Amino acid sequence: MKERKWISKTDGIVLGVLVLFAAGFLLWRAVAAQPGMRAVVTVDGEAVLQIDLQSAEDAQSYTLQNGVRLIAENHTVRFAASDCPDGICVETGALQKVGESAACVPNRTVVTVVGGEPRDVDVIAY
Amino acid sequence: MGSAISVSAYGGSKEAAHSLCVAACDAVQALDTRVLSKTASSSELYRLNHTDPAAFPVAVSSELFDALAETKAIYAHSGGKAALGCGALTSLWGMDTDEFRVPAQEEIDAARALCSDDTVQLDAENNTVFFAPGQELNLGSTGKGLGCDRAAQVLREAVDAGTITGGIVSVGGSIAAVGSSDGEGTSWRVGIRDPFGTANEYFATLTVGESFLSTSGSYEKQFTENGKTYHHILDLTTGYPAETQLVSVTIVAQTGLQSDALSTLCFLLGEEDSREVLELYNAQAVFVYADRTVSATASLRGSVELVNDAYTWR
Amino acid sequence: MKAKTYRIALTGLLGACAVALSYFESLLPTAAFLPPGAKPGFSNLANMFAASMLGPLPAFGIALLKAGFAALTRGGTAGLMSLCGGIFSTAVMLLLFKKDRRLGFVGIGVISAVCHNLGQLCVAAALVGNLSVLAYLPALLLFGAVAGTLTGLVCRAVLPALRRATASFRNNR
């Protein structure tokens, strides 16, 4: 019986489209991305915390209700500790540019770096 | 406590700042787990609430005793609207565990009868506590302030030792500001959350030195049942969430505990009736009403700047 | 050996391969631009064999097995992501193998790898409650392209030998 081809023209088109789209997007992000202003932390889809990255020089530690710990320093933010089995969130490392994000899926927590206006308060009381 | 804790340390080396932040966070969490939590079985308060009434009066640590005593004293000014022993009612509404429900009228009446501080006796000489069977002590509305006090302690030691020049702690939105960011006394700028906005929008900024701030607002914990929205600040004289024109009250006080307790108290009392107790505790306040009008106590007014056009001064 | 027994045995063998491949994949380090838990997808190889040679039941069975293994070793979240990705990519593969006449193995491999990652991404987005994880999409597509190509090539390389070895049985597709 004749086996299906190794690779066909259609495959080429599929690959081409994928690679073009993906590479283009990544390139755009790498070039056009601004250093982030703030990091938005969401748990279960709700924003629970916003960290001002602009003013984050010395280490600032944040602990969420679900036990996840974040550290902001040198205008970056990262997962510092979490009780999830894989620890991928912590492995992701420091986030700095607009659009970069890290997630701890077992804890339903996502940290995304966003741009926007600089916030001129040191903290928000709520 | 169930809140997000954030600690920022300024002016020191990275390692020092980092370990300080972790130490402060740990101190606050330990305080909650060991002493204050109403729901964690490891906490002293939990054990106190679950002690057999026959064993009363019970001796407690001075840390817990002082917290209970001061909370009771502050709520004594509430005209019965707030009490240290309000646990029976708050559990009924599911406030402690965020499993909100609207209780039946009979349940509310029954719980209210167990919420008077008249039956809560604190003996300062022996650090003992006595309360009637069925009552539950609740530090839920002062816990964040206490956490701030604890964290501020850690930061203050570091500032005095010269490790850092200053720091800011936020425990669930209650703030403690210690030292200054540059070591030269530059004031801190604290934003007050917009009651009608999202978690990161602030409608005003407060310029303060070292201080403790807390905000009580009806936006904090809310749930809707059968089309009606209920917030979490209960008025013990009715057994229901307080009906008021206020949507948020921010207090600047001498200690975290005071700022937290007073914010709840003043929310319940309203602006007029709060004057006396604010003077007594040398505290300042910002009142925000549902129509987006704002008022503040005299000496604080100059430090408040409205940054959202929708808000106006009364 | 009867045809049915053979199929069961082969499914079992492929299942074991899938689990072993999964295990080795989990040892690889993660990259920051990839979503949590997204692996190159070589373990898809076993699924691909099953989808092209054995049919829906064994193919889905293997996907379920991998998801179960992930759940046991890496937690419920990983298991759920593997399940969604596995079912989606297996379904697409089965469809393509049966109905499509223009794609080669590389094409099917790439599409199935991308589908697998897309399934995982959907679960992640649903779990964390917002769409920010979609930012990983471009990186996923690139990785899917590479991994899928490799998987497709290996599958095509081995399939004829497998078919010859089982030529004496009926029901070989």
CSV table of C-alpha atoms in Angstrom, one decimal, chain C residues 50-148:
chain,number,residue,atom,x,y,z
C,50,ALA,CA,-1.9,4.8,16.9
C,51,ALA,CA,-3.8,7.3,15.0
C,52,SER,CA,-2.4,6.2,11.7
C,53,MET,CA,-2.4,2.5,12.3
C,54,LEU,CA,-4.9,1.5,14.9
C,55,GLY,CA,-7.8,3.8,14.9
C,56,PRO,CA,-9.7,6.1,17.4
C,57,LEU,CA,-10.1,3.9,20.4
C,58,PRO,CA,-6.4,3.0,20.9
C,59,ALA,CA,-5.3,6.5,20.0
C,60,PHE,CA,-7.6,8.2,22.5
C,61,GLY,CA,-6.7,5.5,25.0
C,62,ILE,CA,-3.0,6.4,24.7
C,63,ALA,CA,-3.9,10.1,25.1
C,64,LEU,CA,-5.8,9.3,28.3
C,65,LEU,CA,-2.9,7.2,29.6
C,66,LYS,CA,-0.5,10.0,29.1
C,67,ALA,CA,-2.8,12.4,30.8
C,68,GLY,CA,-3.2,10.0,33.7
C,69,PHE,CA,0.5,9.7,34.0
C,70,ALA,CA,0.9,13.4,34.0
C,71,ALA,CA,-1.8,13.8,36.7
C,72,LEU,CA,-0.1,11.2,38.9
C,73,THR,CA,3.4,12.5,38.6
C,74,ARG,CA,3.0,16.2,38.1
C,75,GLY,CA,-0.4,17.1,39.7
C,76,GLY,CA,-4.0,17.6,38.6
C,77,THR,CA,-3.3,20.8,36.7
C,78,ALA,CA,-0.7,19.1,34.5
C,79,GLY,CA,-3.0,16.2,34.0
C,80,LEU,CA,-5.8,18.3,32.9
C,81,MET,CA,-3.6,20.2,30.4
C,82,SER,CA,-2.3,17.0,29.0
C,83,LEU,CA,-5.8,15.6,28.7
C,84,CYS,CA,-7.1,18.6,26.8
C,85,GLY,CA,-4.1,18.8,24.5
C,86,GLY,CA,-4.0,15.1,24.0
C,87,ILE,CA,-7.6,14.7,23.1
C,88,PHE,CA,-7.7,17.6,20.8
C,89,SER,CA,-4.5,16.7,18.9
C,90,THR,CA,-5.5,13.0,18.6
C,91,ALA,CA,-8.9,13.9,17.3
C,92,VAL,CA,-7.4,16.2,14.7
C,93,MET,CA,-4.8,13.6,13.7
C,94,LEU,CA,-7.4,10.9,13.3
C,95,LEU,CA,-9.5,13.2,11.1
C,96,LEU,CA,-6.5,14.2,9.0
C,97,PHE,CA,-5.2,10.6,8.5
C,98,LYS,CA,-8.6,9.5,7.4
C,99,LYS,CA,-9.9,12.3,5.3
C,100,ASP,CA,-7.0,14.4,4.1
C,101,ARG,CA,-5.2,13.7,0.9
C,102,ARG,CA,-2.8,16.5,0.6
C,103,LEU,CA,-0.8,16.7,3.8
C,104,GLY,CA,2.4,14.7,4.3
C,105,PHE,CA,3.5,13.3,7.7
C,106,VAL,CA,5.4,16.5,8.5
C,107,GLY,CA,2.2,18.5,8.0
C,108,ILE,CA,0.1,16.2,10.2
C,109,GLY,CA,2.9,16.1,12.8
C,110,VAL,CA,3.1,19.9,12.9
C,111,ILE,CA,-0.7,20.4,13.0
C,112,SER,CA,-1.1,17.9,15.8
C,113,ALA,CA,1.8,19.3,17.8
C,114,VAL,CA,0.2,22.8,17.5
C,115,CYS,CA,-3.2,21.4,18.4
C,116,HIS,CA,-1.7,19.7,21.5
C,117,ASN,CA,-0.2,23.0,22.7
C,118,LEU,CA,-3.4,24.9,21.8
C,119,GLY,CA,-5.4,22.5,23.9
C,120,GLN,CA,-3.0,23.0,26.8
C,121,LEU,CA,-3.2,26.8,26.4
C,122,CYS,CA,-7.0,26.8,26.5
C,123,VAL,CA,-7.0,24.9,29.8
C,124,ALA,CA,-4.4,27.2,31.2
C,125,ALA,CA,-6.4,30.3,30.2
C,126,ALA,CA,-9.6,28.8,31.7
C,127,LEU,CA,-7.8,27.9,34.9
C,128,VAL,CA,-6.1,31.2,35.5
C,129,GLY,CA,-9.2,33.1,34.5
C,130,ASN,CA,-7.9,35.4,31.8
C,131,LEU,CA,-6.5,35.4,28.3
C,132,SER,CA,-3.0,36.7,29.1
C,133,VAL,CA,-1.5,33.2,28.5
C,134,LEU,CA,-2.3,33.6,24.8
C,135,ALA,CA,0.8,35.7,24.7
C,136,TYR,CA,2.6,32.4,24.5
C,137,LEU,CA,1.0,31.6,21.2
C,138,PRO,CA,3.8,32.6,18.9
C,139,ALA,CA,6.4,30.7,20.7
C,140,LEU,CA,4.1,27.7,20.8
C,141,LEU,CA,3.6,27.8,17.1
C,142,LEU,CA,7.3,27.8,16.5
C,143,PHE,CA,8.0,25.0,18.9
C,144,GLY,CA,5.1,23.0,17.5
C,145,ALA,CA,6.5,23.4,14.0
C,146,VAL,CA,9.9,22.0,15.0
C,147,ALA,CA,8.7,19.2,17.2
C,148,GLY,CA,5.9,18.3,14.8
